[in-house]
């Protein structure tokens, strides 16, 4: 169940990155925080409470977070560091969310 711990920590770290990023770079970050920081926090709560769909939705939303991070890293050099951290965390979220399904599909068969 290490994938659950990795997923939980990556979601919490991503929310923290977004909070620091938007508080530092936006004059009034309320909307950005609701759109970017709240979903990883809610998904982390779902993962912590062993909700099966939380991992799925974390993987789906991580694709959007990945795309956003690539766009920002490419177009806004002052924010590139935050974007690259968010990009790495989004990749970690996708892999951690996908690991149970990959193990079920490609793992060793018993019996």
PDB file of N, CA and C in Angstrom:
ATOM      1  N   UNK A   1       0.811  -1.201   0.000  1.00  0.00           N
ATOM      2  CA  UNK A   1       0.000   0.000   0.000  1.00  0.00           C
ATOM      3  C   UNK A   1       0.852   1.261   0.000  1.00  0.00           C
ATOM      4  N   UNK A   2       2.107   1.126  -0.405  1.00  0.00           N
ATOM      5  CA  UNK A   2       2.970   2.305  -0.444  1.00  0.00           C
ATOM      6  C   UNK A   2       2.480   3.301  -1.490  1.00  0.00           C
ATOM      7  N   UNK A   3       1.786   2.813  -2.508  1.00  0.00           N
ATOM      8  CA  UNK A   3       1.280   3.723  -3.540  1.00  0.00           C
ATOM      9  C   UNK A   3       0.309   4.733  -2.940  1.00  0.00           C
ATOM     10  N   UNK A   4      -0.457   4.302  -1.942  1.00  0.00           N
ATOM     11  CA  UNK A   4      -1.417   5.219  -1.313  1.00  0.00           C
ATOM     12  C   UNK A   4      -0.684   6.331  -0.558  1.00  0.00           C
ATOM     13  N   UNK A   5       0.391   5.987   0.128  1.00  0.00           N
ATOM     14  CA  UNK A   5       1.178   6.998   0.844  1.00  0.00           C
ATOM     15  C   UNK A   5       1.844   7.960  -0.131  1.00  0.00           C
ATOM     16  N   UNK A   6       2.377   7.425  -1.222  1.00  0.00           N
ATOM     17  CA  UNK A   6       2.999   8.288  -2.241  1.00  0.00           C
ATOM     18  C   UNK A   6       1.956   9.213  -2.848  1.00  0.00           C
ATOM     19  N   UNK A   7       0.797   8.677  -3.162  1.00  0.00           N
ATOM     20  CA  UNK A   7      -0.277   9.487  -3.739  1.00  0.00           C
ATOM     21  C   UNK A   7      -0.723  10.574  -2.765  1.00  0.00           C
ATOM     22  N   UNK A   8      -0.903  10.213  -1.520  1.00  0.00           N
ATOM     23  CA  UNK A   8      -1.326  11.182  -0.505  1.00  0.00           C
ATOM     24  C   UNK A   8      -0.295  12.297  -0.341  1.00  0.00           C
ATOM     25  N   UNK A   9       0.971  11.937  -0.225  1.00  0.00           N
ATOM     26  CA  UNK A   9       2.022  12.948  -0.058  1.00  0.00           C
ATOM     27  C   UNK A   9       2.173  13.821  -1.295  1.00  0.00           C
ATOM     28  N   UNK A  10       2.063  13.227  -2.475  1.00  0.00           N
ATOM     29  CA  UNK A  10       2.178  14.015  -3.707  1.00  0.00           C
ATOM     30  C   UNK A  10       1.019  15.001  -3.841  1.00  0.00           C
ATOM     31  N   UNK A  11      -0.180  14.587  -3.486  1.00  0.00           N
ATOM     32  CA  UNK A  11      -1.329  15.497  -3.543  1.00  0.00           C
ATOM     33  C   UNK A  11      -1.175  16.650  -2.550  1.00  0.00           C
ATOM     34  N   UNK A  12      -0.739  16.339  -1.341  1.00  0.00           N
ATOM     35  CA  UNK A  12      -0.536  17.395  -0.345  1.00  0.00           C
ATOM     36  C   UNK A  12       0.586  18.342  -0.762  1.00  0.00           C
ATOM     37  N   UNK A  13       1.659  17.787  -1.310  1.00  0.00           N
ATOM     38  CA  UNK A  13       2.768  18.623  -1.771  1.00  0.00           C
ATOM     39  C   UNK A  13       2.340  19.505  -2.934  1.00  0.00           C
ATOM     40  N   UNK A  14       1.531  18.968  -3.844  1.00  0.00           N
ATOM     41  CA  UNK A  14       1.055  19.765  -4.974  1.00  0.00           C
ATOM     42  C   UNK A  14       0.184  20.922  -4.491  1.00  0.00           C
ATOM     43  N   UNK A  15      -0.686  20.660  -3.543  1.00  0.00           N
ATOM     44  CA  UNK A  15      -1.514  21.737  -2.990  1.00  0.00           C
ATOM     45  C   UNK A  15      -0.637  22.803  -2.337  1.00  0.00           C
ATOM     46  N   UNK A  16       0.394  22.377  -1.613  1.00  0.00           N
ATOM     47  CA  UNK A  16       1.301  23.336  -0.972  1.00  0.00           C
ATOM     48  C   UNK A  16       2.057  24.161  -2.007  1.00  0.00           C
ATOM     49  N   UNK A  17       2.495  23.521  -3.083  1.00  0.00           N
ATOM     50  CA  UNK A  17       3.188  24.255  -4.156  1.00  0.00           C
ATOM     51  C   UNK A  17       2.266  25.301  -4.753  1.00  0.00           C
ATOM     52  N   UNK A  18       1.026  24.927  -5.016  1.00  0.00           N
ATOM     53  CA  UNK A  18       0.089  25.901  -5.589  1.00  0.00           C
ATOM     54  C   UNK A  18      -0.183  27.055  -4.626  1.00  0.00           C
ATOM     55  N   UNK A  19      -0.293  26.779  -3.343  1.00  0.00           N
ATOM     56  CA  UNK A  19      -0.529  27.855  -2.372  1.00  0.00           C
ATOM     57  C   UNK A  19       0.641  28.831  -2.375  1.00  0.00           C
ATOM     58  N   UNK A  20       1.852  28.321  -2.263  1.00  0.00           N
ATOM     59  CA  UNK A  20       3.030  29.198  -2.249  1.00  0.00           C
ATOM     60  C   UNK A  20       3.154  29.947  -3.567  1.00  0.00           C
ATOM     61  N   UNK A  21       2.960  29.250  -4.664  1.00  0.00           N
ATOM     62  CA  UNK A  21       3.095  29.830  -5.993  1.00  0.00           C
ATOM     63  C   UNK A  21       2.127  30.990  -6.192  1.00  0.00           C
ATOM     64  N   UNK A  22       0.857  30.764  -5.924  1.00  0.00           N
ATOM     65  CA  UNK A  22      -0.139  31.794  -6.220  1.00  0.00           C
ATOM     66  C   UNK A  22      -0.147  32.920  -5.193  1.00  0.00           C
ATOM     67  N   UNK A  23       0.176  32.632  -3.954  1.00  0.00           N
ATOM     68  CA  UNK A  23       0.264  33.715  -2.972  1.00  0.00           C
ATOM     69  C   UNK A  23       1.416  34.647  -3.328  1.00  0.00           C
ATOM     70  N   UNK A  24       2.485  34.075  -3.863  1.00  0.00           N
ATOM     71  CA  UNK A  24       3.655  34.882  -4.222  1.00  0.00           C
ATOM     72  C   UNK A  24       3.478  35.648  -5.527  1.00  0.00           C
ATOM     73  N   UNK A  25       2.783  35.085  -6.504  1.00  0.00           N
ATOM     74  CA  UNK A  25       2.756  35.662  -7.852  1.00  0.00           C
ATOM     75  C   UNK A  25       1.438  36.307  -8.260  1.00  0.00           C
ATOM     76  N   UNK A  26       0.397  36.169  -7.488  1.00  0.00           N
ATOM     77  CA  UNK A  26      -0.899  36.740  -7.868  1.00  0.00           C
ATOM     78  C   UNK A  26      -1.311  37.813  -6.864  1.00  0.00           C
ATOM     79  N   UNK A  27      -1.870  38.929  -7.350  1.00  0.00           N
ATOM     80  CA  UNK A  27      -2.293  39.979  -6.414  1.00  0.00           C
ATOM     81  C   UNK A  27      -3.471  39.567  -5.528  1.00  0.00           C
ATOM     82  N   UNK A  28      -4.425  38.846  -6.072  1.00  0.00           N
ATOM     83  CA  UNK A  28      -5.545  38.329  -5.270  1.00  0.00           C
ATOM     84  C   UNK A  28      -5.771  36.874  -5.669  1.00  0.00           C
ATOM     85  N   UNK A  29      -5.135  35.946  -4.952  1.00  0.00           N
ATOM     86  CA  UNK A  29      -5.103  34.545  -5.396  1.00  0.00           C
ATOM     87  C   UNK A  29      -6.294  33.688  -4.985  1.00  0.00           C
ATOM     88  N   UNK A  30      -7.391  34.269  -4.552  1.00  0.00           N
ATOM     89  CA  UNK A  30      -8.500  33.462  -4.025  1.00  0.00           C
ATOM     90  C   UNK A  30      -9.041  32.474  -5.057  1.00  0.00           C
ATOM     91  N   UNK A  31      -9.311  32.941  -6.261  1.00  0.00           N
ATOM     92  CA  UNK A  31      -9.874  32.057  -7.291  1.00  0.00           C
ATOM     93  C   UNK A  31      -8.863  30.985  -7.680  1.00  0.00           C
ATOM     94  N   UNK A  32      -7.606  31.377  -7.854  1.00  0.00           N
ATOM     95  CA  UNK A  32      -6.577  30.407  -8.222  1.00  0.00           C
ATOM     96  C   UNK A  32      -6.421  29.328  -7.151  1.00  0.00           C
ATOM     97  N   UNK A  33      -6.504  29.731  -5.894  1.00  0.00           N
ATOM     98  CA  UNK A  33      -6.372  28.752  -4.822  1.00  0.00           C
ATOM     99  C   UNK A  33      -7.545  27.776  -4.803  1.00  0.00           C
ATOM    100  N   UNK A  34      -8.746  28.266  -5.063  1.00  0.00           N
ATOM    101  CA  UNK A  34      -9.913  27.373  -5.100  1.00  0.00           C
ATOM    102  C   UNK A  34      -9.811  26.414  -6.281  1.00  0.00           C
ATOM    103  N   UNK A  35      -9.368  26.920  -7.429  1.00  0.00           N
ATOM    104  CA  UNK A  35      -9.307  26.092  -8.634  1.00  0.00           C
ATOM    105  C   UNK A  35      -8.137  25.110  -8.593  1.00  0.00           C
ATOM    106  N   UNK A  36      -6.979  25.552  -8.087  1.00  0.00           N
ATOM    107  CA  UNK A  36      -5.790  24.706  -8.166  1.00  0.00           C
ATOM    108  C   UNK A  36      -5.426  24.000  -6.859  1.00  0.00           C
ATOM    109  N   UNK A  37      -5.587  24.628  -5.716  1.00  0.00           N
ATOM    110  CA  UNK A  37      -5.132  24.024  -4.461  1.00  0.00           C
ATOM    111  C   UNK A  37      -6.209  23.190  -3.765  1.00  0.00           C
ATOM    112  N   UNK A  38      -7.460  23.550  -3.917  1.00  0.00           N
ATOM    113  CA  UNK A  38      -8.528  22.818  -3.232  1.00  0.00           C
ATOM    114  C   UNK A  38      -8.732  21.394  -3.769  1.00  0.00           C
ATOM    115  N   UNK A  39      -8.747  21.166  -5.092  1.00  0.00           N
ATOM    116  CA  UNK A  39      -8.940  19.785  -5.564  1.00  0.00           C
ATOM    117  C   UNK A  39      -7.903  18.786  -5.056  1.00  0.00           C
ATOM    118  N   UNK A  40      -6.583  19.104  -5.067  1.00  0.00           N
ATOM    119  CA  UNK A  40      -5.655  18.117  -4.502  1.00  0.00           C
ATOM    120  C   UNK A  40      -5.882  17.859  -3.009  1.00  0.00           C
ATOM    121  N   UNK A  41      -6.294  18.897  -2.279  1.00  0.00           N
ATOM    122  CA  UNK A  41      -6.573  18.692  -0.855  1.00  0.00           C
ATOM    123  C   UNK A  41      -7.777  17.778  -0.646  1.00  0.00           C
ATOM    124  N   UNK A  42      -8.827  17.994  -1.417  1.00  0.00           N
ATOM    125  CA  UNK A  42     -10.015  17.141  -1.292  1.00  0.00           C
ATOM    126  C   UNK A  42      -9.714  15.709  -1.731  1.00  0.00           C
ATOM    127  N   UNK A  43      -8.928  15.560  -2.793  1.00  0.00           N
ATOM    128  CA  UNK A  43      -8.556  14.216  -3.235  1.00  0.00           C
ATOM    129  C   UNK A  43      -7.650  13.532  -2.215  1.00  0.00           C
ATOM    130  N   UNK A  44      -6.765  14.291  -1.582  1.00  0.00           N
ATOM    131  CA  UNK A  44      -5.917  13.718  -0.528  1.00  0.00           C
ATOM    132  C   UNK A  44      -6.779  13.214   0.627  1.00  0.00           C
ATOM    133  N   UNK A  45      -7.805  13.961   0.967  1.00  0.00           N
ATOM    134  CA  UNK A  45      -8.735  13.516   2.008  1.00  0.00           C
ATOM    135  C   UNK A  45      -9.419  12.212   1.593  1.00  0.00           C
ATOM    136  N   UNK A  46      -9.825  12.128   0.329  1.00  0.00           N
ATOM    137  CA  UNK A  46     -10.444  10.901  -0.165  1.00  0.00           C
ATOM    138  C   UNK A  46      -9.494   9.719  -0.152  1.00  0.00           C
ATOM    139  N   UNK A  47      -8.244   9.938  -0.534  1.00  0.00           N
ATOM    140  CA  UNK A  47      -7.244   8.863  -0.504  1.00  0.00           C
ATOM    141  C   UNK A  47      -7.000   8.425   0.934  1.00  0.00           C
ATOM    142  N   UNK A  48      -6.911   9.387   1.840  1.00  0.00           N
ATOM    143  CA  UNK A  48      -6.677   9.082   3.251  1.00  0.00           C
ATOM    144  C   UNK A  48      -7.824   8.258   3.835  1.00  0.00           C
ATOM    145  N   UNK A  49      -9.045   8.534   3.368  1.00  0.00           N
ATOM    146  CA  UNK A  49     -10.223   7.801   3.858  1.00  0.00           C
ATOM    147  C   UNK A  49     -10.502   6.537   3.037  1.00  0.00           C
ATOM    148  N   UNK A  50      -9.562   6.142   2.180  1.00  0.00           N
ATOM    149  CA  UNK A  50      -9.634   4.919   1.373  1.00  0.00           C
ATOM    150  C   UNK A  50     -10.807   4.916   0.396  1.00  0.00           C
ATOM    151  N   UNK A  51     -11.105   6.054  -0.171  1.00  0.00           N
ATOM    152  CA  UNK A  51     -12.141   6.129  -1.202  1.00  0.00           C
ATOM    153  C   UNK A  51     -11.527   5.675  -2.522  1.00  0.00           C
ATOM    154  N   UNK A  52     -12.119   4.670  -3.136  1.00  0.00           N
ATOM    155  CA  UNK A  52     -11.542   4.079  -4.343  1.00  0.00           C
ATOM    156  C   UNK A  52     -11.486   5.051  -5.505  1.00  0.00           C
ATOM    157  N   UNK A  53     -12.480   5.874  -5.657  1.00  0.00           N
ATOM    158  CA  UNK A  53     -12.523   6.782  -6.805  1.00  0.00           C
ATOM    159  C   UNK A  53     -11.595   7.976  -6.659  1.00  0.00           C
ATOM    160  N   UNK A  54     -11.124   8.254  -5.468  1.00  0.00           N
ATOM    161  CA  UNK A  54     -10.223   9.397  -5.262  1.00  0.00           C
ATOM    162  C   UNK A  54      -8.934   9.209  -6.054  1.00  0.00           C
ATOM    163  N   UNK A  55      -8.408   7.999  -6.072  1.00  0.00           N
ATOM    164  CA  UNK A  55      -7.197   7.730  -6.850  1.00  0.00           C
ATOM    165  C   UNK A  55      -7.428   7.906  -8.338  1.00  0.00           C
ATOM    166  N   UNK A  56      -8.562   7.435  -8.808  1.00  0.00           N
ATOM    167  CA  UNK A  56      -8.891   7.599 -10.227  1.00  0.00           C
ATOM    168  C   UNK A  56      -8.967   9.072 -10.601  1.00  0.00           C
ATOM    169  N   UNK A  57      -9.711   9.855  -9.817  1.00  0.00           N
ATOM    170  CA  UNK A  57      -9.867  11.272 -10.142  1.00  0.00           C
ATOM    171  C   UNK A  57      -8.569  12.043  -9.952  1.00  0.00           C
ATOM    172  N   UNK A  58      -7.740  11.600  -9.025  1.00  0.00           N
ATOM    173  CA  UNK A  58      -6.426  12.232  -8.880  1.00  0.00           C
ATOM    174  C   UNK A  58      -5.603  12.026 -10.147  1.00  0.00           C
ATOM    175  N   UNK A  59      -5.652  10.826 -10.702  1.00  0.00           N
ATOM    176  CA  UNK A  59      -4.932  10.565 -11.947  1.00  0.00           C
ATOM    177  C   UNK A  59      -5.475  11.363 -13.114  1.00  0.00           C
ATOM    178  N   UNK A  60      -6.785  11.488 -13.195  1.00  0.00           N
ATOM    179  CA  UNK A  60      -7.398  12.262 -14.281  1.00  0.00           C
ATOM    180  C   UNK A  60      -7.032  13.736 -14.163  1.00  0.00           C
ATOM    181  N   UNK A  61      -7.196  14.302 -12.973  1.00  0.00           N
ATOM    182  CA  UNK A  61      -6.879  15.721 -12.793  1.00  0.00           C
ATOM    183  C   UNK A  61      -5.384  15.994 -12.904  1.00  0.00           C
ATOM    184  N   UNK A  62      -4.557  15.003 -12.570  1.00  0.00           N
ATOM    185  CA  UNK A  62      -3.110  15.190 -12.695  1.00  0.00           C
ATOM    186  C   UNK A  62      -2.705  15.423 -14.144  1.00  0.00           C
ATOM    187  N   UNK A  63      -3.461  14.895 -15.080  1.00  0.00           N
ATOM    188  CA  UNK A  63      -3.157  15.165 -16.489  1.00  0.00           C
ATOM    189  C   UNK A  63      -3.369  16.640 -16.816  1.00  0.00           C
ATOM    190  N   UNK A  64      -4.389  17.245 -16.241  1.00  0.00           N
ATOM    191  CA  UNK A  64      -4.609  18.684 -16.435  1.00  0.00           C
ATOM    192  C   UNK A  64      -3.535  19.494 -15.715  1.00  0.00           C
ATOM    193  N   UNK A  65      -3.172  19.084 -14.504  1.00  0.00           N
ATOM    194  CA  UNK A  65      -2.109  19.789 -13.775  1.00  0.00           C
ATOM    195  C   UNK A  65      -0.790  19.683 -14.530  1.00  0.00           C
ATOM    196  N   UNK A  66      -0.525  18.531 -15.128  1.00  0.00           N
ATOM    197  CA  UNK A  66       0.678  18.346 -15.927  1.00  0.00           C
ATOM    198  C   UNK A  66       0.676  19.300 -17.119  1.00  0.00           C
ATOM    199  N   UNK A  67      -0.436  19.360 -17.830  1.00  0.00           N
ATOM    200  CA  UNK A  67      -0.540  20.245 -18.997  1.00  0.00           C
ATOM    201  C   UNK A  67      -0.356  21.704 -18.599  1.00  0.00           C
ATOM    202  N   UNK A  68      -0.970  22.104 -17.505  1.00  0.00           N
ATOM    203  CA  UNK A  68      -0.823  23.482 -17.027  1.00  0.00           C
ATOM    204  C   UNK A  68       0.636  23.774 -16.675  1.00  0.00           C
ATOM    205  N   UNK A  69       1.294  22.845 -16.013  1.00  0.00           N
ATOM    206  CA  UNK A  69       2.687  23.052 -15.619  1.00  0.00           C
ATOM    207  C   UNK A  69       3.603  23.159 -16.831  1.00  0.00           C
ATOM    208  N   UNK A  70       3.369  22.337 -17.847  1.00  0.00           N
ATOM    209  CA  UNK A  70       4.176  22.426 -19.070  1.00  0.00           C
ATOM    210  C   UNK A  70       3.980  23.780 -19.732  1.00  0.00           C
ATOM    211  N   UNK A  71       2.742  24.235 -19.827  1.00  0.00           N
ATOM    212  CA  UNK A  71       2.459  25.523 -20.455  1.00  0.00           C
ATOM    213  C   UNK A  71       3.134  26.665 -19.697  1.00  0.00           C
ATOM    214  N   UNK A  72       3.029  26.667 -18.379  1.00  0.00           N
ATOM    215  CA  UNK A  72       3.632  27.742 -17.586  1.00  0.00           C
ATOM    216  C   UNK A  72       5.152  27.678 -17.651  1.00  0.00           C
ATOM    217  N   UNK A  73       5.720  26.492 -17.579  1.00  0.00           N
ATOM    218  CA  UNK A  73       7.179  26.361 -17.646  1.00  0.00           C
ATOM    219  C   UNK A  73       7.715  26.876 -18.975  1.00  0.00           C
ATOM    220  N   UNK A  74       6.954  26.709 -20.023  1.00  0.00           N
ATOM    221  CA  UNK A  74       7.387  27.137 -21.353  1.00  0.00           C
ATOM    222  C   UNK A  74       7.190  28.631 -21.570  1.00  0.00           C
ATOM    223  N   UNK A  75       6.143  29.214 -21.004  1.00  0.00           N
ATOM    224  CA  UNK A  75       5.789  30.592 -21.352  1.00  0.00           C
ATOM    225  C   UNK A  75       6.137  31.634 -20.295  1.00  0.00           C
ATOM    226  N   UNK A  76       6.358  31.241 -19.049  1.00  0.00           N
ATOM    227  CA  UNK A  76       6.613  32.226 -17.989  1.00  0.00           C
ATOM    228  C   UNK A  76       7.889  31.880 -17.224  1.00  0.00           C
ATOM    229  N   UNK A  77       9.028  32.386 -17.682  1.00  0.00           N
ATOM    230  CA  UNK A  77      10.303  32.051 -17.027  1.00  0.00           C
ATOM    231  C   UNK A  77      10.370  32.361 -15.526  1.00  0.00           C
ATOM    232  N   UNK A  78       9.778  33.454 -15.014  1.00  0.00           N
ATOM    233  CA  UNK A  78       9.875  33.679 -13.564  1.00  0.00           C
ATOM    234  C   UNK A  78       9.166  32.608 -12.724  1.00  0.00           C
ATOM    235  N   UNK A  79       8.200  31.928 -13.303  1.00  0.00           N
ATOM    236  CA  UNK A  79       7.435  30.915 -12.567  1.00  0.00           C
ATOM    237  C   UNK A  79       7.850  29.493 -12.937  1.00  0.00           C
ATOM    238  N   UNK A  80       8.922  29.367 -13.699  1.00  0.00           N
ATOM    239  CA  UNK A  80       9.332  28.059 -14.217  1.00  0.00           C
ATOM    240  C   UNK A  80       9.650  27.064 -13.101  1.00  0.00           C
ATOM    241  N   UNK A  81      10.274  27.511 -12.031  1.00  0.00           N
ATOM    242  CA  UNK A  81      10.620  26.598 -10.936  1.00  0.00           C
ATOM    243  C   UNK A  81       9.394  25.951 -10.308  1.00  0.00           C
ATOM    244  N   UNK A  82       8.391  26.766 -10.019  1.00  0.00           N
ATOM    245  CA  UNK A  82       7.147  26.220  -9.460  1.00  0.00           C
ATOM    246  C   UNK A  82       6.485  25.264 -10.451  1.00  0.00           C
ATOM    247  N   UNK A  83       6.510  25.634 -11.720  1.00  0.00           N
ATOM    248  CA  UNK A  83       5.873  24.796 -12.738  1.00  0.00           C
ATOM    249  C   UNK A  83       6.568  23.445 -12.856  1.00  0.00           C
ATOM    250  N   UNK A  84       7.890  23.434 -12.788  1.00  0.00           N
ATOM    251  CA  UNK A  84       8.609  22.163 -12.900  1.00  0.00           C
ATOM    252  C   UNK A  84       8.359  21.269 -11.681  1.00  0.00           C
ATOM    253  N   UNK A  85       8.233  21.871 -10.515  1.00  0.00           N
ATOM    254  CA  UNK A  85       7.890  21.083  -9.324  1.00  0.00           C
ATOM    255  C   UNK A  85       6.480  20.508  -9.468  1.00  0.00           C
ATOM    256  N   UNK A  86       5.537  21.332  -9.925  1.00  0.00           N
ATOM    257  CA  UNK A  86       4.167  20.857 -10.133  1.00  0.00           C
ATOM    258  C   UNK A  86       4.128  19.763 -11.195  1.00  0.00           C
ATOM    259  N   UNK A  87       4.944  19.895 -12.216  1.00  0.00           N
ATOM    260  CA  UNK A  87       5.013  18.886 -13.276  1.00  0.00           C
ATOM    261  C   UNK A  87       5.489  17.551 -12.706  1.00  0.00           C
ATOM    262  N   UNK A  88       6.550  17.577 -11.916  1.00  0.00           N
ATOM    263  CA  UNK A  88       7.071  16.340 -11.324  1.00  0.00           C
ATOM    264  C   UNK A  88       6.046  15.702 -10.383  1.00  0.00           C
ATOM    265  N   UNK A  89       5.359  16.521  -9.614  1.00  0.00           N
ATOM    266  CA  UNK A  89       4.340  15.979  -8.708  1.00  0.00           C
ATOM    267  C   UNK A  89       3.154  15.408  -9.480  1.00  0.00           C
ATOM    268  N   UNK A  90       2.780  16.039 -10.584  1.00  0.00           N
ATOM    269  CA  UNK A  90       1.683  15.513 -11.406  1.00  0.00           C
ATOM    270  C   UNK A  90       2.044  14.147 -11.979  1.00  0.00           C
ATOM    271  N   UNK A  91       3.287  13.990 -12.423  1.00  0.00           N
ATOM    272  CA  UNK A  91       3.732  12.687 -12.936  1.00  0.00           C
ATOM    273  C   UNK A  91       3.706  11.647 -11.813  1.00  0.00           C
ATOM    274  N   UNK A  92       4.166  12.029 -10.626  1.00  0.00           N
ATOM    275  CA  UNK A  92       4.137  11.105  -9.488  1.00  0.00           C
ATOM    276  C   UNK A  92       2.705  10.698  -9.148  1.00  0.00           C
ATOM    277  N   UNK A  93       1.778  11.639  -9.240  1.00  0.00           N
ATOM    278  CA  UNK A  93       0.370  11.340  -8.955  1.00  0.00           C
ATOM    279  C   UNK A  93      -0.189  10.361  -9.979  1.00  0.00           C
ATOM    280  N   UNK A  94       0.112  10.574 -11.253  1.00  0.00           N
ATOM    281  CA  UNK A  94      -0.373   9.660 -12.296  1.00  0.00           C
ATOM    282  C   UNK A  94       0.154   8.249 -12.051  1.00  0.00           C
ATOM    283  N   UNK A  95       1.447   8.124 -11.776  1.00  0.00           N
ATOM    284  CA  UNK A  95       2.012   6.795 -11.553  1.00  0.00           C
ATOM    285  C   UNK A  95       1.464   6.147 -10.282  1.00  0.00           C
ATOM    286  N   UNK A  96       1.363   6.917  -9.202  1.00  0.00           N
ATOM    287  CA  UNK A  96       0.852   6.344  -7.953  1.00  0.00           C
ATOM    288  C   UNK A  96      -0.615   5.944  -8.083  1.00  0.00           C
ATOM    289  N   UNK A  97      -1.397   6.735  -8.806  1.00  0.00           N
ATOM    290  CA  UNK A  97      -2.812   6.411  -8.990  1.00  0.00           C
ATOM    291  C   UNK A  97      -2.998   5.217  -9.921  1.00  0.00           C
ATOM    292  N   UNK A  98      -2.070   5.017 -10.849  1.00  0.00           N
ATOM    293  CA  UNK A  98      -2.189   3.938 -11.830  1.00  0.00           C
ATOM    294  C   UNK A  98      -1.601   2.621 -11.349  1.00  0.00           C
ATOM    295  N   UNK A  99      -0.769   2.648 -10.337  1.00  0.00           N
ATOM    296  CA  UNK A  99      -0.053   1.449  -9.918  1.00  0.00           C
ATOM    297  C   UNK A  99      -0.959   0.275  -9.533  1.00  0.00           C
ATOM    298  N   UNK A 100      -2.029   0.467  -8.773  1.00  0.00           N
ATOM    299  CA  UNK A 100      -2.871  -0.700  -8.456  1.00  0.00           C
ATOM    300  C   UNK A 100      -3.460  -1.366  -9.703  1.00  0.00           C
ATOM    301  N   UNK A 101      -3.902  -0.577 -10.656  1.00  0.00           N
ATOM    302  CA  UNK A 101      -4.440  -1.142 -11.889  1.00  0.00           C
ATOM    303  C   UNK A 101      -3.382  -1.845 -12.717  1.00  0.00           C
ATOM    304  N   UNK A 102      -2.190  -1.270 -12.760  1.00  0.00           N
ATOM    305  CA  UNK A 102      -1.097  -1.907 -13.494  1.00  0.00           C
ATOM    306  C   UNK A 102      -0.691  -3.224 -12.850  1.00  0.00           C
ATOM    307  N   UNK A 103      -0.657  -3.243 -11.534  1.00  0.00           N
ATOM    308  CA  UNK A 103      -0.330  -4.497 -10.844  1.00  0.00           C
ATOM    309  C   UNK A 103      -1.402  -5.553 -11.072  1.00  0.00           C
ATOM    310  N   UNK A 104      -2.657  -5.146 -11.073  1.00  0.00           N
ATOM    311  CA  UNK A 104      -3.739  -6.100 -11.304  1.00  0.00           C
ATOM    312  C   UNK A 104      -3.685  -6.649 -12.725  1.00  0.00           C
ATOM    313  N   UNK A 105      -3.337  -5.812 -13.667  1.00  0.00           N
ATOM    314  CA  UNK A 105      -3.330  -6.231 -15.066  1.00  0.00           C
ATOM    315  C   UNK A 105      -2.098  -7.052 -15.426  1.00  0.00           C
ATOM    316  N   UNK A 106      -0.924  -6.596 -14.959  1.00  0.00           N
ATOM    317  CA  UNK A 106       0.321  -7.215 -15.399  1.00  0.00           C
ATOM    318  C   UNK A 106       1.043  -7.994 -14.305  1.00  0.00           C
ATOM    319  N   UNK A 107       0.457  -8.094 -13.129  1.00  0.00           N
ATOM    320  CA  UNK A 107       1.093  -8.818 -12.030  1.00  0.00           C
ATOM    321  C   UNK A 107       1.064 -10.316 -12.251  1.00  0.00           C
ATOM    322  N   UNK A 108       1.814 -11.008 -11.399  1.00  0.00           N
ATOM    323  CA  UNK A 108       1.839 -12.465 -11.491  1.00  0.00           C
ATOM    324  C   UNK A 108       0.489 -13.056 -11.135  1.00  0.00           C
ATOM    325  N   UNK A 109       0.108 -14.051 -11.863  1.00  0.00           N
ATOM    326  CA  UNK A 109      -1.144 -14.765 -11.597  1.00  0.00           C
ATOM    327  C   UNK A 109      -0.864 -15.882 -10.595  1.00  0.00           C
ATOM    328  N   UNK A 110      -1.753 -16.014  -9.649  1.00  0.00           N
ATOM    329  CA  UNK A 110      -1.615 -17.097  -8.666  1.00  0.00           C
ATOM    330  C   UNK A 110      -2.562 -18.225  -9.029  1.00  0.00           C
ATOM    331  N   UNK A 111      -2.082 -19.420  -8.824  1.00  0.00           N
ATOM    332  CA  UNK A 111      -2.963 -20.560  -9.005  1.00  0.00           C
ATOM    333  C   UNK A 111      -2.843 -21.215 -10.268  1.00  0.00           C
TER     334      UNK A 111
END
